[in-house]
Short mmCIF file of C-alpha atoms in Angstrom, two decimals:
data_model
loop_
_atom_site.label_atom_id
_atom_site.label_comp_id
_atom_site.label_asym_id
_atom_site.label_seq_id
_atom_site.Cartn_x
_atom_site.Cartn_y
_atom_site.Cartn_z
CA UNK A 1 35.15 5.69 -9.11
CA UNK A 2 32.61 6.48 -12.00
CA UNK A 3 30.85 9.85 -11.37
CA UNK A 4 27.48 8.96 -11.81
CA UNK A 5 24.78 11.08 -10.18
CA UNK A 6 23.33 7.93 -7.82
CA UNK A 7 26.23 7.41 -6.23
CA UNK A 8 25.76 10.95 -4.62
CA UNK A 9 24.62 11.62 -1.28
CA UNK A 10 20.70 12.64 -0.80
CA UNK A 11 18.98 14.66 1.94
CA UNK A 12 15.62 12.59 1.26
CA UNK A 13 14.66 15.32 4.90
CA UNK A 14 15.86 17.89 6.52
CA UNK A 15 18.77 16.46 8.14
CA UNK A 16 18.77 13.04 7.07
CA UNK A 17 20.79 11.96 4.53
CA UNK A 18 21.42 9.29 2.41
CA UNK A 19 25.20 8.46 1.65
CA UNK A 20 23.83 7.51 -2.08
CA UNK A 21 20.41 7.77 -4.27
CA UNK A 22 20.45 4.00 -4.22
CA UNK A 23 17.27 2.45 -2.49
CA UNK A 24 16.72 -1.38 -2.00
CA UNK A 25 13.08 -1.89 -3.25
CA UNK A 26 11.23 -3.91 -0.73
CA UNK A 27 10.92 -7.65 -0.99
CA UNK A 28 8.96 -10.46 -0.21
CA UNK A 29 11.41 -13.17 1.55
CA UNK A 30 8.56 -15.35 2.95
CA UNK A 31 10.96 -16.82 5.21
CA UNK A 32 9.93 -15.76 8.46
CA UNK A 33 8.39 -17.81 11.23
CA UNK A 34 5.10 -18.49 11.73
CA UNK A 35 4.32 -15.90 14.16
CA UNK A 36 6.03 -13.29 11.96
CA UNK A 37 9.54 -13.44 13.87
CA UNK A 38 12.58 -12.69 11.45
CA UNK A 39 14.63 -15.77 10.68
CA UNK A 40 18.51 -15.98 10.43
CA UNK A 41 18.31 -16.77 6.60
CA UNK A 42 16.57 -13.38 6.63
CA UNK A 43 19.01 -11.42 8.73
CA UNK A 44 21.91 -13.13 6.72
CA UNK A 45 19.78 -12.13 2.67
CA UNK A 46 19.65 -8.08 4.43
CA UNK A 47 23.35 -8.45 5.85
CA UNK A 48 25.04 -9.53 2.27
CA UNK A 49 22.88 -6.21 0.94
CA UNK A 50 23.33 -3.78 3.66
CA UNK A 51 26.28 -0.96 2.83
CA UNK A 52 25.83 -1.16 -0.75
CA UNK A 53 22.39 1.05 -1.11
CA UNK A 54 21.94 4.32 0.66
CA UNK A 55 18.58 2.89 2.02
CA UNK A 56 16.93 -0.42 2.33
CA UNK A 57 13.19 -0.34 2.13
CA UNK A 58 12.38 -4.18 4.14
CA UNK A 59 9.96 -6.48 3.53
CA UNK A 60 6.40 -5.91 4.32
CA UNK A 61 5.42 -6.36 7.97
CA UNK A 62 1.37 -6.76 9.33
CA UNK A 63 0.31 -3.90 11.64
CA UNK A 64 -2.89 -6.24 12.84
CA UNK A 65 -3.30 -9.82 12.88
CA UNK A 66 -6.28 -9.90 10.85
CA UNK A 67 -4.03 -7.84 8.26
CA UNK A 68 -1.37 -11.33 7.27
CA UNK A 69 -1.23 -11.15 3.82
CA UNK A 70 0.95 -14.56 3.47
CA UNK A 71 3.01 -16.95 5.49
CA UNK A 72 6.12 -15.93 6.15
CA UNK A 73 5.54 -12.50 6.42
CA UNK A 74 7.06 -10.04 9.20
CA UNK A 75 4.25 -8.82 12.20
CA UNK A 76 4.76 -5.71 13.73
CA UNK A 77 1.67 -6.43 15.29
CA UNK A 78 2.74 -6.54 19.15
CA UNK A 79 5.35 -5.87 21.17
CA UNK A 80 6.93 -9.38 21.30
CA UNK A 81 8.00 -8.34 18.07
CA UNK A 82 10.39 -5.47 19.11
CA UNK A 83 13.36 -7.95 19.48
CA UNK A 84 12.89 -9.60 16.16
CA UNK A 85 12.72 -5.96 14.52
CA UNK A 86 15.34 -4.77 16.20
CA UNK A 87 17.65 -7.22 14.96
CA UNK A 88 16.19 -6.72 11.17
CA UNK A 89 17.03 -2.87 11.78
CA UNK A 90 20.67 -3.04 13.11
CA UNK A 91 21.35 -5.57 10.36
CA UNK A 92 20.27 -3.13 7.57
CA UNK A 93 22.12 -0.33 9.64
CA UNK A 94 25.64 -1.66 10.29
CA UNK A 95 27.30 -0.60 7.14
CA UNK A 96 25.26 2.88 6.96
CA UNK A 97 22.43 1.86 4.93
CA UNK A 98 19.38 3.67 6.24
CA UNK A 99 16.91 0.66 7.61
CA UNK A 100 13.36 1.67 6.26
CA UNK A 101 9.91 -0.97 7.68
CA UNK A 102 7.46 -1.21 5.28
CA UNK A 103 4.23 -1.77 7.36
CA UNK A 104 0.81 -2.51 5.41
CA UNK A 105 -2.79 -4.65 6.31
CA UNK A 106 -3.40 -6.67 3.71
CA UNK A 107 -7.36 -6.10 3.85
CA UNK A 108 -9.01 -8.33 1.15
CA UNK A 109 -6.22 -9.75 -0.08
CA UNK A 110 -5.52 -12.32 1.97
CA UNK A 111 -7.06 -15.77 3.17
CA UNK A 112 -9.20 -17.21 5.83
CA UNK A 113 -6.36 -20.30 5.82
CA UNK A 114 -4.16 -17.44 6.69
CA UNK A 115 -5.99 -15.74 9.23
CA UNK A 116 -6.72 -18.85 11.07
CA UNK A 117 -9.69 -19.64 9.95
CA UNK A 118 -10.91 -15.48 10.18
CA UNK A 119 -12.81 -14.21 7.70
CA UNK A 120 -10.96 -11.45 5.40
CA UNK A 121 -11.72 -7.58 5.67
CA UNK A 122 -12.09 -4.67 3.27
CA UNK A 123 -13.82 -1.26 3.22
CA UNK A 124 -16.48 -3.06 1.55
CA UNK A 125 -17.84 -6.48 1.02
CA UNK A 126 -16.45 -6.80 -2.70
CA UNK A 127 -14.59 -9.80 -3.85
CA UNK A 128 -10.86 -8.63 -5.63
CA UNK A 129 -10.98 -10.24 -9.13
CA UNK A 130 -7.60 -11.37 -8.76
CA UNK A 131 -6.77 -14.13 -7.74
CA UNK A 132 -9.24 -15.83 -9.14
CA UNK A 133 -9.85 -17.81 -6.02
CA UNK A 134 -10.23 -14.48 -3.83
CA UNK A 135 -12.60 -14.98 -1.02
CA UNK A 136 -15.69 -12.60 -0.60
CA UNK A 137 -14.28 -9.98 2.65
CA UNK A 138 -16.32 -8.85 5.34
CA UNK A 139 -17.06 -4.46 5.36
CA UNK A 140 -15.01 -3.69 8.23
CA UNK A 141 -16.90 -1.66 10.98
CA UNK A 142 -16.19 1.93 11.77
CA UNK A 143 -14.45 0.91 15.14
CA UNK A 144 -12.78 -1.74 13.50
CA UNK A 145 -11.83 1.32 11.05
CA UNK A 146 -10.45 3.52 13.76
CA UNK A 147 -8.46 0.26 15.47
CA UNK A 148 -6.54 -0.33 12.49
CA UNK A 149 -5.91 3.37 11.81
CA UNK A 150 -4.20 2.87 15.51
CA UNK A 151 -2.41 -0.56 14.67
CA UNK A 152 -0.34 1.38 12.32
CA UNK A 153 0.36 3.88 15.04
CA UNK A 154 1.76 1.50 17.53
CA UNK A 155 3.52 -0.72 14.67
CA UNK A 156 5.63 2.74 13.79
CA UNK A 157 5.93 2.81 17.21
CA UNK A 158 7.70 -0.66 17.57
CA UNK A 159 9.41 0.94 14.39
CA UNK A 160 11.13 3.54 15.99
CA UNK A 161 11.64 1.39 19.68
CA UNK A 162 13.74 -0.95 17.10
CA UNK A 163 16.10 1.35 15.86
CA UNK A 164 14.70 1.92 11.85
CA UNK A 165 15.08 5.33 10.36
CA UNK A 166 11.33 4.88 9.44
CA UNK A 167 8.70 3.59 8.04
CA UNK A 168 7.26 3.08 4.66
CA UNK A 169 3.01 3.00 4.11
CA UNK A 170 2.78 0.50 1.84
CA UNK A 171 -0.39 1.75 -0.26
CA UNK A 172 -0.19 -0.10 -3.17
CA UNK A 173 -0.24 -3.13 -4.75
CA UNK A 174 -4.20 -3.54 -4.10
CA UNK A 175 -3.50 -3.42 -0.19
CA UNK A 176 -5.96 -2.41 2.75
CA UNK A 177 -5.00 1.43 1.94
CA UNK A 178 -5.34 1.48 -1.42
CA UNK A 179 -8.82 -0.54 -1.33
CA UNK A 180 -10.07 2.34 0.71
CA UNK A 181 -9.14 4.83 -2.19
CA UNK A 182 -10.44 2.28 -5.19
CA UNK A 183 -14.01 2.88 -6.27
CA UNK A 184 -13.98 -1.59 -7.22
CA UNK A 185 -12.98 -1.98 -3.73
CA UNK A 186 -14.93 1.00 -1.66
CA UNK A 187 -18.65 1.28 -1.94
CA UNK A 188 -19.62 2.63 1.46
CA UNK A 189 -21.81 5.38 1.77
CA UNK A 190 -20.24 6.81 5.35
CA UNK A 191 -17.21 9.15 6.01
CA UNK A 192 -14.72 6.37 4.63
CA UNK A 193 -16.40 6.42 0.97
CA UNK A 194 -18.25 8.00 -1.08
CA UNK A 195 -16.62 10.24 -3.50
CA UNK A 196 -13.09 10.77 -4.45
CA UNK A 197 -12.30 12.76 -1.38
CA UNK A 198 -14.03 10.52 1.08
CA UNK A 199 -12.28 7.85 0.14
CA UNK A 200 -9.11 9.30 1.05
CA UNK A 201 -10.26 9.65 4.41
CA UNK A 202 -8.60 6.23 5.38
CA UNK A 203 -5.55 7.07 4.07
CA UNK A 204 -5.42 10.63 5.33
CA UNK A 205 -5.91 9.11 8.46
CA UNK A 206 -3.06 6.69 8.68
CA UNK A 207 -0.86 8.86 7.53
CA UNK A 208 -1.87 11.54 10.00
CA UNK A 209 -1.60 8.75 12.83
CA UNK A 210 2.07 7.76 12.08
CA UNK A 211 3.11 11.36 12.17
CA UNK A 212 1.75 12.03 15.45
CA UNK A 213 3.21 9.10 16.82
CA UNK A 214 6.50 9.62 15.16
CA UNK A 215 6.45 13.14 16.57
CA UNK A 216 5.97 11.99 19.88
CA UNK A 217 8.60 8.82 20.28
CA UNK A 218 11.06 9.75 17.23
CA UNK A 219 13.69 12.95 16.49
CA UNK A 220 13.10 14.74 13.53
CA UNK A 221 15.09 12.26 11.43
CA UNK A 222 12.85 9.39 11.22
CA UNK A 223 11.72 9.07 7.68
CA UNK A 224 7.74 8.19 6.81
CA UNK A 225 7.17 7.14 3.22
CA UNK A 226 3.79 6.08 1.31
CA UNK A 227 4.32 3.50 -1.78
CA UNK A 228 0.89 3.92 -4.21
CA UNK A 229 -0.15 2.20 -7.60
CA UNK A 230 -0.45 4.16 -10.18
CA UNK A 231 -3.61 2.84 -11.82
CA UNK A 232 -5.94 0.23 -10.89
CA UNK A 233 -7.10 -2.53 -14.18
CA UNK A 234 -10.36 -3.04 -12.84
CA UNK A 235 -13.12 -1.21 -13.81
CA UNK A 236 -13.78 0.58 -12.27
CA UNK A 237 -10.18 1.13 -10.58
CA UNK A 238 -8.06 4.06 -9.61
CA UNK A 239 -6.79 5.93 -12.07
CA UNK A 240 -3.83 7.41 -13.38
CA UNK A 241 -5.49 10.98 -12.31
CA UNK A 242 -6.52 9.81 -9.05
CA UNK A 243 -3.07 8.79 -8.38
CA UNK A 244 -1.75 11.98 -9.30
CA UNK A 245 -4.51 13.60 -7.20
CA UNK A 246 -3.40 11.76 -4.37
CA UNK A 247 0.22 12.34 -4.39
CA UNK A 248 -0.12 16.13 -4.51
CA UNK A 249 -2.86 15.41 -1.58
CA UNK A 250 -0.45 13.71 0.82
CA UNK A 251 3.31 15.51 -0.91
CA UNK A 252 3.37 18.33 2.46
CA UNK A 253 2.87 15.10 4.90
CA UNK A 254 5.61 12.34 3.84
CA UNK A 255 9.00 12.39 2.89
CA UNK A 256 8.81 10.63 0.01
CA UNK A 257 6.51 8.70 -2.37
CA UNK A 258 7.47 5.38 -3.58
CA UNK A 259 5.65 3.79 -6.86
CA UNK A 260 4.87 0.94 -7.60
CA UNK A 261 5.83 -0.20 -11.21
CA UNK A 262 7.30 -3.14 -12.81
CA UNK A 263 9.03 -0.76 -15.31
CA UNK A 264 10.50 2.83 -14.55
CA UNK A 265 9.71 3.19 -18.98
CA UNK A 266 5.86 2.49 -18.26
CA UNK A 267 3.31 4.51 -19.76
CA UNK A 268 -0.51 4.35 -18.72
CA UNK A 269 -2.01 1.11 -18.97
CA UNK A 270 -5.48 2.56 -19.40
CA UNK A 271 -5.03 5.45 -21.60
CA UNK A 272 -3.17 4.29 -24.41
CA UNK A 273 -3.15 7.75 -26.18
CA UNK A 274 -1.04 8.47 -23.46
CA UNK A 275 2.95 7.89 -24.37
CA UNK A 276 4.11 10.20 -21.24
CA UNK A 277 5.82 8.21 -19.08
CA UNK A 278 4.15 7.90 -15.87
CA UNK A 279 7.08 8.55 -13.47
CA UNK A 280 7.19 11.96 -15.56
CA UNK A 281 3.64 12.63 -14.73
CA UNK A 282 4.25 12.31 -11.21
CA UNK A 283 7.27 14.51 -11.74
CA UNK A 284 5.37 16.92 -13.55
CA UNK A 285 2.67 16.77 -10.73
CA UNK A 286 4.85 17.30 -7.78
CA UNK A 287 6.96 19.61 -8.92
CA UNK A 288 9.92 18.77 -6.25
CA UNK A 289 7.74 19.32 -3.64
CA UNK A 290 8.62 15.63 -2.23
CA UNK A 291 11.15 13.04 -2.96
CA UNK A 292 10.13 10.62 -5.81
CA UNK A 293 11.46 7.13 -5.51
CA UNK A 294 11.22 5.56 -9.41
CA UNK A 295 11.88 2.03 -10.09
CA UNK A 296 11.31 -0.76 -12.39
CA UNK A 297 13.37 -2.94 -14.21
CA UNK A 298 16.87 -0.81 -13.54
CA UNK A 299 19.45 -3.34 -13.92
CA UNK A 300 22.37 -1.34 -14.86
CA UNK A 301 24.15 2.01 -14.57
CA UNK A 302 22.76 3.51 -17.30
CA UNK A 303 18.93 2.97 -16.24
CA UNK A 304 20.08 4.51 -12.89
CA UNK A 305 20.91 7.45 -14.67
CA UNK A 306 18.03 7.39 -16.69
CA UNK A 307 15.93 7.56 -13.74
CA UNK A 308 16.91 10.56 -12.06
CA UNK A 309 16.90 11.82 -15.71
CA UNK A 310 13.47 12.07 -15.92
CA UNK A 311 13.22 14.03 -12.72
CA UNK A 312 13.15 10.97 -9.58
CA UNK A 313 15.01 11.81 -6.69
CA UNK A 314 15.75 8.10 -5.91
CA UNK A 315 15.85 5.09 -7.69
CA UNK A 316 14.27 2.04 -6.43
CA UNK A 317 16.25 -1.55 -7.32
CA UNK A 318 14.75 -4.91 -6.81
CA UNK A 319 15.42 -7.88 -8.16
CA UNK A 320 19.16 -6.53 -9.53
CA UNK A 321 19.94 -6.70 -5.78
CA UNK A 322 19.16 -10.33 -5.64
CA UNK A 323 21.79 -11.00 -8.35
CA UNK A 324 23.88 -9.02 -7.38
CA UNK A 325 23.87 -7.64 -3.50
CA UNK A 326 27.08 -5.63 -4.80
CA UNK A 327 25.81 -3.63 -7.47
CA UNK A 328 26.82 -0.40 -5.89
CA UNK A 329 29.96 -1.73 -4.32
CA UNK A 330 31.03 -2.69 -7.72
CA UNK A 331 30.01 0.52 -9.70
CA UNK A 332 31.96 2.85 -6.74
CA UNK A 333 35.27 0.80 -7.51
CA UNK A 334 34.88 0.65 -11.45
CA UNK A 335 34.23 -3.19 -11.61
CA UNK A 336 30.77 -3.01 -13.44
CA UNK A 337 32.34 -5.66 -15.81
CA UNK A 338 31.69 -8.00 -13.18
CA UNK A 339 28.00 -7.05 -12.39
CA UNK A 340 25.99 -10.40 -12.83
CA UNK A 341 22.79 -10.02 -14.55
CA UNK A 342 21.87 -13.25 -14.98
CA UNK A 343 21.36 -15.92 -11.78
CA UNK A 344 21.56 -19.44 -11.62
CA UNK A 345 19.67 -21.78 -9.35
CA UNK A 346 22.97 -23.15 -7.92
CA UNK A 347 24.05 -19.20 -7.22
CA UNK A 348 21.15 -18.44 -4.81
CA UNK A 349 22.21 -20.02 -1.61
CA UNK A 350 25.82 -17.99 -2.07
CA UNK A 351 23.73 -15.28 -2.48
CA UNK A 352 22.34 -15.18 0.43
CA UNK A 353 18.62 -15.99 -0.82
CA UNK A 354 16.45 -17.76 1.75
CA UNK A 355 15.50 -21.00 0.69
CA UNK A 356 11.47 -20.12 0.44
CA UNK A 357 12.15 -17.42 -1.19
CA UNK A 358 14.03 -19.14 -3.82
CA UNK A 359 11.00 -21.05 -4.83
CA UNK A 360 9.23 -18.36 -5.06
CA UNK A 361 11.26 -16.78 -7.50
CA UNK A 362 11.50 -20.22 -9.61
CA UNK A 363 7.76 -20.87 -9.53
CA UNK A 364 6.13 -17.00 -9.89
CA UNK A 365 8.89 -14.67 -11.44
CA UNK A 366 11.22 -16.97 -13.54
CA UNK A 367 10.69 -14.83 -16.64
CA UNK A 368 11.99 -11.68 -14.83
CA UNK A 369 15.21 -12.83 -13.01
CA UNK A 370 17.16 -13.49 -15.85
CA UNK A 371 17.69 -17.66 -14.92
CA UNK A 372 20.07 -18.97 -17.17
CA UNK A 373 18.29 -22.12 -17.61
CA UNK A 374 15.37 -20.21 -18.76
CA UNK A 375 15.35 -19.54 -22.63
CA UNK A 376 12.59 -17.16 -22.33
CA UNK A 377 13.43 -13.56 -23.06
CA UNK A 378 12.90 -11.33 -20.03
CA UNK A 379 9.51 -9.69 -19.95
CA UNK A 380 9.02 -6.37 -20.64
CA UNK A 381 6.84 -4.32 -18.35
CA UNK A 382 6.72 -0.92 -19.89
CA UNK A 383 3.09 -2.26 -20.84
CA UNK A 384 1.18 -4.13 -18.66
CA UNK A 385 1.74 -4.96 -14.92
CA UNK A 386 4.24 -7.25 -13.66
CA UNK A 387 3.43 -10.31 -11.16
CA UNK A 388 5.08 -8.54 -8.52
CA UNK A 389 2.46 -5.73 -7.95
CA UNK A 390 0.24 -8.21 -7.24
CA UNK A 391 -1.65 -9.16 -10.73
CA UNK A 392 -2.19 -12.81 -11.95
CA UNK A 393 -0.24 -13.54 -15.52
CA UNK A 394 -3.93 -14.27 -16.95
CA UNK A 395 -5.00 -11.20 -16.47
CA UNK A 396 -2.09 -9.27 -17.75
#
């Protein structure tokens, strides 16, 4: 076996540990049903990827119905749900790979079509500029505020009833919690905005509510993480110091923080005087004080390495893991030679990749899964944000 560092065990908490530094970045299958169930083809894409990563991070599941951000999604909305979940969790969990629910509210970026006809919500009545066909949201009430803030309670709840080892906040990506904290997306004058610290109320909040309800229904080994953007494009948009602000805000109440980048080599987007890589910023900013989970664009061993080279604890892989749900299996028994990097269309149903989610990947990401019917070279992401954080290709 090749003695690289991330195939070494990790206490990501006081005693929990991971059985490698490996962590299946979450997702988006879009293959459940309709009222957010999991689907066998989903069960069967997690089961061909469980035992090779020390955790799996899932796909992102609603906490309120008004929070769908696209068919196909998981709910962890109500309690008809805890069967479904459960299932998802023991999945993950049956070769020791820690199960991990990533729970969000989509806010603004959604769809009335998707909501049944509902208008979409935000902390403010302000239109995203991407897609271009956003629809203008509605400024949530502060009751409507505090409901949500408890939606994400019970979903950890339904979390923990299911058997995951945790949860994961999913605060980027331009998401309900990270509108709250963007000056485009807040402009409320009340406790939830204002300045920089007000609008970290929200999040504070949510944060604060999982915990509670984690200490109450979980042991001390259930595992709350928050995944955050690093900058914002719009203008104005979070920035790269507000990011950093934040981390260090929430670093004493999560056990880890998760970012969101389509390259682990990016450097700011808005500062270009600034070469420092961001994931060493955030290194540099936290000073171990919580795990960091970096990610983007690690295909082989050696970006692995390179990774917890620059100081991350973990190292988030994505779309690797659809080509090959052995990586790690592989690299433990000295048969990288046989790592695929490149996919074919014919290979994805023996990979295990639901059908939807297979024209997904065709139609939106075809320049970043390595098809070998596509003569493009792969793009690079060290510069500009990748489709999967949520950005149209226009606007890149």
């Amino acid at each position: 076996m090749n003695n690289y560092q991330f195939l070494e065990s990790f206490e990501i908490k006081k005693g929990t540990r991971l059985k490698n530094r490996i962590v299946m970045a979450p997702m988006t299958t879009m293959s459940s049903f309709y009222n957010g169930m999991v689907t066998k083809d989903e069960l069967d894409y997690y089961a061909m990827r469980s035992g090779g990563p020390g955790m799996i991070i899932t796909a992102v599941a609603n906490v309120s119905s008004n929070g769908k951000g696209f068919e196909g999604e998981f709910s962890a909305a109500t309690d008809d749900m805890i069967p479904s979940l459960s299932s998802l969790a023991h999945t993950i969990k049956a070769h020791d790979s820690k199960a991990v629910l990533q729970i969000f509210h989509a806010g603004r970026k959604t769809f009335s079509r998707i909501l049944g006809g509902v208008q979409p919500v935000s902390s403010s009545s302000v239109k995203a500029e991407y897609p271009a066909n956003s629809e203008l949201p509605r400024e949530l009430e502060n009751d409507e505020i505090e409901a949500i803030i408890n939606d994400f309670g019970e979903a950890t709840k339904r979390a923990i009833l299911s058997g995951f080892d945790g949860v994961e906040l999913h605060g980027a990506n331009t998401y309900l919690l990270q509108q709250f904290y963007s000056p485009h997306s807040n402009k409320r004058d009340d406790k939830w905005g204002g300045d920089k610290e007000k609008r970290m109320t929200f999040g504070l909040a949510v944060i604060n509510k999982v915990r509670a309800v984690i200490k109450e229904y979980a042991d001390d080994s259930f595992i709350l993480g928050y995944r955050l953007s690093p900058e914002e494009i719009e203008k104005p948009g979070i920035t790269l110091e507000d990011s950093l602000y934040f981390a260090k805000k929430i670093s004493g109440n999560v056990d880890y923080i998760h970012l969101s980048m389509g390259s682990y080599k990016r450097t700011s987007l808005n500062n270009k005087s600034d070469q420092k890589l961001i994931l060493t910023h955030f290194v540099e900013t936290l000073e171990d004080s919580v795990p960091i989970i970096g990610l983007g664009s690690v295909e082989d061993p050696t970006d692995a390495s390179e990774v917890l080279k620059i100081g991350a604890s973990l190292v988030g892989i994505g779309r690797e893991l659809l080509r090959e749900p052995k990586w790690v299996q592989k690299i433990q028994s000295g048969d990288e030679e046989s790592i695929r990097k490149n996919i074919s269309y014919s290979d994805m149903d023996d990979l295990g990749i639901p059908k939807v989610m297979q024209q997904s990947l065709i139609e939106s990401f075809s320049n970043v899964m390595n098809f070998t019917t596509n003569t493009e070279n792969s793009e690079d992401y060290s510069k500009e944000m990748a489709p999967m954080e949520g950005i149209e290709k226009k606007l890149l």
